[in-house]
Amino acid sequence: MQLHWTGLLVLAYQSCGVVYGDLSTSPLYVYKGTFNGSLHRFLGEEAVVFGVFSVVFWTITLIPLLKYVFIVLSADDNGEGGTFALYSLLVRHAKFSLMPNQQAADEELSSYYRPGYGTEDTPILRALRSFLERHRKSRTCLLLMVLFGASLVIGDGVVLLSCIVLVCLFTLQHWGTRRVAFLFAPVVVLWLLLLAALGIYNIVVWNPRILRALSPYYVVSFFQRTGKDGWISLGGVLLSMTGTEAMYADLGHFTAASIRVAFVGLIYPCLVLQYMGQAAFLSKSPDCDIHFIFFESIPPGPIFWPVLVIATLAAIVGSQAVISATFSIVRQCTALGCFPRVKIVHTSNRIHGQIYSPEINWLLMLVCLGVTVGFRDTNLIGNAYGMACAGVMVVTTLLMALVMVFVWRQSFLLAAMFLLAFGSVESVYLSAALMKVPQGGWLPLALSLVVVAVMYVWHYGTRRRHQFDVQNKVSLKWLHALGPSLGIVRVPGIGLIYSELATGVPAIFSHFVTNLPAFHQVLVFVCVKAVPIPHVRSYERHLIGRIGPREFRMYRCVVRHGYKDVPGDDQDFENDLVVRIAEFVHMEVAEAATGNDASAAARSSDGSVEGRMAVVSRPFDLSRTGLLMRAPQLNNPADDSVVVRAATAASAATAAESGGGKTETMQSLQAMYEAESPGFAVRRRMRFEIDDATSESMDPAVKEELSALVEAKHAGVAYIMGHSYIKARKSSSLVKKLAIDVAYTFLRKNCRGPAVALNIPHISLIEVGMIYYV
C-alpha cells in the first residue's frame, strides 16, 4: 500500500512539470486579457473586479475541476485519454468506424469492451445506434468533429516564448516525458507555491473582503453591470482554462489518479489563491498597469527579481503539456488511419504512453517559431490561445455525452443534463472567443483546418485504397485451381506477403504469380492493422489461420496492435510467427480430433470461407508444441548450448542442407548485412528443431507440416510488400483530383514507408505495386 502511494505521488509530482505547465502560467495574463478591451473602463469599480474574480473562480471550478477531473478523466480508454480515446470507445461500442477492416475476432480482445459492459439496449438507444451505423454521413460528421477537436489541441501549441527559448524547449523532447518531467516539475511546483504565497499576501494586505466574491451572486451582478462588455471579456477569462484539455490528452503519460491528486491537492488551491490575490490588489489599485498586473502585485523589495526569474522559467515550461499531448494525438491518429506514418519512439520502459516523435516535434517547433515571429503582439497570441481552448472543450463535451449513452449506458436524461450544463457554459465562452477571430483568433482555426484537411485526406485515401483491395481480391476458386504448386516452382524459404487485407487473398498475389516464375514453399499473408484500443497484449496480437488445403502450405497472420502500440517494435517477429503457426497447426488437429470447433484454448473469429482463424486466449506455453529453439553462438561459448522451448522446428541437419540452397552471392550479401546488423543476425540464426521426447507421439501430419515449416524458415525469409496506389479517374471532380492526385499522393510520398515503419530488413524486401483508379 505504501509503495502504491509512493508511486502515485511520484507520478503526481511529474505531472506538475508536464500536464500543468500551461495551466499554472495562466495568472500571468488572465486579468490582462479580461480588462484589455472595453471592460478597461470598469477598472475602478470594486464590484466589477470582484465579479471578474468570481467568474474566474467558478470557471475553473466547473470546467477543469468538476468536468475534467471528476467526470472526463473517468472516460479513459484503458488508461488513455484525448478526443481519439473517446472516439475509439464509441467505435467499439457503437460501430461508428469508417474503416472496413474490422473483424469479429477483434471484439474478443480482453480489453475491447469496458468491464461490466452490457449488451441490452433500450428501444431509443437501439434506434439511435442503428441510425448512426446505417448512415455514413453521420459517421463522417462524427469523425470530422473528432479530427477538428484533435487539431485544436495541436493548434493550442501557440506559445508565449521567444524563439531561442522555443528551440531549447523542443530540443529537450527526445529525453522523454519522464526526464523532462523531473527537469520541469521542481520549477512548476515552486512556481505554484509562490503563486499561493503571493495570493495570500495580497488578500491580507489589500482587500480581505475579496473572499465574498466566492459567491455566485457576484457572477450575476457582474453581467448585470457590464452587459455586452462583460460577455466579450469572457475571451480573457477563458485564458484561465488554457491547458485544461492537456489533463485528459496526457492521460496516457501518467494516470488519472496522479493527475487528480496533483490538481486537487496543489494546482486548484494555488490558482484560486493567486487569482483572488490579484483581484484584491486590483480592487485597491485601479491606476496600475493592467498589462503587468501580476508583477505589479508583487510586494516591493528584493523578492521581485527571484519571482521574475521563476515566472520566466514557468513560462518556458508552459507549453510542455501541449507538446506531450500532441505526440499522443498524432500517434492515435496514425494508428486509426487518420495521419501519415511518422516515427514514434517510446521514451519510458515503465509508462508505455510516454512517446516522442522527432518529425512532429521539429514541425511543431517551426510552426511555433513562425507564429511567434509573425504575431509578436502577445494579445493576439492570447486571443488565438483562447479560441483553440474553447473549441476543443466543446468537442470533448459533445463526445462525452455520446460516451455516457453508448458506453456507460447512462440515461439520455443524464447525458442531456451533462451536455446542457457544460455545453452551454462552454458555448458562451466559444461565442466570446469568436468575437476575437479578427484579432488573432483566426490562427488556431486556420491551423486546425489545415490539420483536419491533412487528416481527412489521408483517411479518405486510405479507406478508398482498402476498399479497392477488397473489391479486387483473388477468389479462392482461382487459388484452388492452381493446385499445391500454385502453377509455378516452389522454392525453399518462407514468403511473407504483406497487404492491408485481413481476409481474402490480395490482388497483388496474382500480380506476383503472373510475373515471377517461382514462389516460396511456405507462404504467409501478413496483415498489420490497428484496432481501436490502446494496447493489444502480446499473446493476443497474432490471429492465425489457413488458406486453402493443408498441402498448399499457405497461412494468414493478422498482426493487431493498438493505437498506442508501435508496429515494428517486435525484434523477433520471424521466430514468433513460426511459433504461432506451429501452435495453430497443433490446435487445428486437436480440435479436429475432439470434434470441438470452439475450443476453449482458442478464440475463433472470422467465419470466412477460407477457414477459421484463431488466437490463443492465454500466454502461450512453448513446450505445448513439442518444439525447441536453439540460440546462436554468442560471445560466451557456453551460451551456444542454450536451448529455449519454442513452437516450431526442424533439425539442425535439415537446416544446414536447406541453407546450402542459397547462391554464394546471396550468402555473401546476407553475411555483409548481418555484419552491419548484429541484432538481426542473431534473430535470423535461431535454430528450430523437433523435440525428440515428443516427436514419437506427434501426429504424422503435424510433424510433416512442422518439419516443412522449419525447413523453410532455415532456408530464409523474404518480405513481399504490396503497394496499391490510387489515382482519380479523368471523369472525377476537380476537388477529388486535388485530394487524391495531389494531396494524398504528396503525403504518401513524404511519410515513412510501411517497410520502414514495420522494421522490415531491406535486404529481404521485395516490393510490388499496383494502381487503382477511383
PDB file of C-alpha atoms in Angstrom, residues 551-649:
ATOM      1  CA  GLU A 551      -0.735 -29.244 -48.726  1.00  0.00           C
ATOM      2  CA  PHE A 552      -0.777 -25.649 -50.039  1.00  0.00           C
ATOM      3  CA  ARG A 553       1.310 -24.547 -47.024  1.00  0.00           C
ATOM      4  CA  MET A 554      -0.409 -21.153 -47.067  1.00  0.00           C
ATOM      5  CA  TYR A 555      -1.332 -19.294 -43.899  1.00  0.00           C
ATOM      6  CA  ARG A 556      -2.710 -15.966 -42.826  1.00  0.00           C
ATOM      7  CA  CYS A 557      -1.419 -13.877 -39.928  1.00  0.00           C
ATOM      8  CA  VAL A 558      -3.250 -10.755 -38.808  1.00  0.00           C
ATOM      9  CA  VAL A 559      -0.976  -8.747 -36.515  1.00  0.00           C
ATOM     10  CA  ARG A 560      -3.131  -6.484 -34.388  1.00  0.00           C
ATOM     11  CA  HIS A 561      -1.836  -3.501 -32.472  1.00  0.00           C
ATOM     12  CA  GLY A 562      -3.483  -0.728 -30.522  1.00  0.00           C
ATOM     13  CA  TYR A 563      -3.321   2.965 -31.280  1.00  0.00           C
ATOM     14  CA  LYS A 564      -0.610   3.416 -28.643  1.00  0.00           C
ATOM     15  CA  ASP A 565       1.454   0.409 -29.754  1.00  0.00           C
ATOM     16  CA  VAL A 566       4.285   0.930 -32.222  1.00  0.00           C
ATOM     17  CA  PRO A 567       4.295  -1.572 -35.144  1.00  0.00           C
ATOM     18  CA  GLY A 568       7.766  -2.857 -35.874  1.00  0.00           C
ATOM     19  CA  ASP A 569       8.870  -2.823 -32.242  1.00  0.00           C
ATOM     20  CA  ASP A 570       8.873  -6.623 -32.251  1.00  0.00           C
ATOM     21  CA  GLN A 571      12.502  -7.520 -32.882  1.00  0.00           C
ATOM     22  CA  ASP A 572      11.779 -11.259 -33.084  1.00  0.00           C
ATOM     23  CA  PHE A 573       8.851 -11.272 -35.488  1.00  0.00           C
ATOM     24  CA  GLU A 574      10.062 -14.071 -37.749  1.00  0.00           C
ATOM     25  CA  ASN A 575      10.612 -16.583 -34.943  1.00  0.00           C
ATOM     26  CA  ASP A 576       7.444 -15.517 -33.150  1.00  0.00           C
ATOM     27  CA  LEU A 577       5.444 -16.009 -36.343  1.00  0.00           C
ATOM     28  CA  VAL A 578       6.814 -19.527 -36.821  1.00  0.00           C
ATOM     29  CA  VAL A 579       5.910 -20.273 -33.202  1.00  0.00           C
ATOM     30  CA  ARG A 580       2.346 -19.063 -33.685  1.00  0.00           C
ATOM     31  CA  ILE A 581       1.813 -21.002 -36.909  1.00  0.00           C
ATOM     32  CA  ALA A 582       3.109 -24.175 -35.270  1.00  0.00           C
ATOM     33  CA  GLU A 583       0.772 -23.679 -32.351  1.00  0.00           C
ATOM     34  CA  PHE A 584      -2.136 -23.160 -34.745  1.00  0.00           C
ATOM     35  CA  VAL A 585      -1.278 -26.415 -36.560  1.00  0.00           C
ATOM     36  CA  HIS A 586      -1.376 -28.336 -33.267  1.00  0.00           C
ATOM     37  CA  MET A 587      -4.593 -26.619 -32.237  1.00  0.00           C
ATOM     38  CA  GLU A 588      -6.258 -27.364 -35.560  1.00  0.00           C
ATOM     39  CA  VAL A 589      -5.514 -31.077 -35.371  1.00  0.00           C
ATOM     40  CA  ALA A 590      -6.518 -31.293 -31.707  1.00  0.00           C
ATOM     41  CA  GLU A 591      -9.874 -29.671 -32.394  1.00  0.00           C
ATOM     42  CA  ALA A 592     -10.498 -31.914 -35.384  1.00  0.00           C
ATOM     43  CA  ALA A 593      -9.781 -34.970 -33.251  1.00  0.00           C
ATOM     44  CA  THR A 594     -12.150 -33.908 -30.477  1.00  0.00           C
ATOM     45  CA  GLY A 595     -14.764 -32.503 -32.830  1.00  0.00           C
ATOM     46  CA  ASN A 596     -14.726 -29.271 -30.877  1.00  0.00           C
ATOM     47  CA  ASP A 597     -14.510 -26.327 -33.271  1.00  0.00           C
ATOM     48  CA  ALA A 598     -14.967 -23.857 -30.467  1.00  0.00           C
ATOM     49  CA  SER A 599     -12.099 -24.931 -28.268  1.00  0.00           C
ATOM     50  CA  ALA A 600     -11.678 -23.036 -25.045  1.00  0.00           C
ATOM     51  CA  ALA A 601      -7.968 -22.776 -25.770  1.00  0.00           C
ATOM     52  CA  ALA A 602      -8.567 -20.549 -28.748  1.00  0.00           C
ATOM     53  CA  ARG A 603     -10.683 -17.656 -29.851  1.00  0.00           C
ATOM     54  CA  SER A 604     -12.336 -18.064 -33.144  1.00  0.00           C
ATOM     55  CA  SER A 605     -13.385 -15.325 -35.354  1.00  0.00           C
ATOM     56  CA  ASP A 606     -13.592 -14.947 -38.913  1.00  0.00           C
ATOM     57  CA  GLY A 607     -16.085 -17.375 -40.232  1.00  0.00           C
ATOM     58  CA  SER A 608     -14.879 -16.760 -43.790  1.00  0.00           C
ATOM     59  CA  VAL A 609     -14.810 -19.481 -46.425  1.00  0.00           C
ATOM     60  CA  GLU A 610     -11.018 -19.604 -46.278  1.00  0.00           C
ATOM     61  CA  GLY A 611     -11.068 -21.213 -42.861  1.00  0.00           C
ATOM     62  CA  ARG A 612     -11.298 -20.325 -39.212  1.00  0.00           C
ATOM     63  CA  MET A 613      -8.710 -18.074 -37.645  1.00  0.00           C
ATOM     64  CA  ALA A 614      -7.672 -18.436 -34.037  1.00  0.00           C
ATOM     65  CA  VAL A 615      -5.632 -16.841 -31.318  1.00  0.00           C
ATOM     66  CA  VAL A 616      -4.534 -18.451 -28.070  1.00  0.00           C
ATOM     67  CA  SER A 617      -6.505 -16.990 -25.194  1.00  0.00           C
ATOM     68  CA  ARG A 618      -3.624 -17.031 -22.724  1.00  0.00           C
ATOM     69  CA  PRO A 619       0.156 -16.513 -22.842  1.00  0.00           C
ATOM     70  CA  PHE A 620       1.347 -19.470 -24.862  1.00  0.00           C
ATOM     71  CA  ASP A 621       3.439 -22.197 -23.340  1.00  0.00           C
ATOM     72  CA  LEU A 622       6.106 -23.021 -25.893  1.00  0.00           C
ATOM     73  CA  SER A 623       6.500 -26.570 -24.594  1.00  0.00           C
ATOM     74  CA  ARG A 624       2.977 -27.426 -25.712  1.00  0.00           C
ATOM     75  CA  THR A 625       4.118 -27.795 -29.325  1.00  0.00           C
ATOM     76  CA  GLY A 626       6.969 -30.166 -28.568  1.00  0.00           C
ATOM     77  CA  LEU A 627       9.486 -27.973 -30.372  1.00  0.00           C
ATOM     78  CA  LEU A 628      12.812 -26.463 -29.427  1.00  0.00           C
ATOM     79  CA  MET A 629      14.554 -23.288 -30.472  1.00  0.00           C
ATOM     80  CA  ARG A 630      18.336 -23.129 -30.201  1.00  0.00           C
ATOM     81  CA  ALA A 631      20.076 -19.799 -29.774  1.00  0.00           C
ATOM     82  CA  PRO A 632      23.080 -18.892 -31.935  1.00  0.00           C
ATOM     83  CA  GLN A 633      26.620 -18.892 -30.644  1.00  0.00           C
ATOM     84  CA  LEU A 634      27.226 -15.748 -28.604  1.00  0.00           C
ATOM     85  CA  ASN A 635      30.328 -14.180 -27.111  1.00  0.00           C
ATOM     86  CA  ASN A 636      30.285 -16.730 -24.304  1.00  0.00           C
ATOM     87  CA  PRO A 637      30.895 -20.210 -25.799  1.00  0.00           C
ATOM     88  CA  ALA A 638      28.757 -21.735 -23.064  1.00  0.00           C
ATOM     89  CA  ASP A 639      25.748 -19.833 -24.346  1.00  0.00           C
ATOM     90  CA  ASP A 640      25.811 -21.863 -27.550  1.00  0.00           C
ATOM     91  CA  SER A 641      24.217 -24.760 -25.724  1.00  0.00           C
ATOM     92  CA  VAL A 642      21.245 -22.732 -24.567  1.00  0.00           C
ATOM     93  CA  VAL A 643      18.012 -24.397 -25.620  1.00  0.00           C
ATOM     94  CA  VAL A 644      14.761 -22.489 -25.393  1.00  0.00           C
ATOM     95  CA  ARG A 645      11.402 -24.208 -25.746  1.00  0.00           C
ATOM     96  CA  ALA A 646       9.509 -22.819 -28.696  1.00  0.00           C
ATOM     97  CA  ALA A 647       6.802 -23.694 -31.136  1.00  0.00           C
ATOM     98  CA  THR A 648       8.248 -24.853 -34.421  1.00  0.00           C
ATOM     99  CA  ALA A 649      11.115 -26.838 -35.750  1.00  0.00           C
TER     100      ALA A 649
END
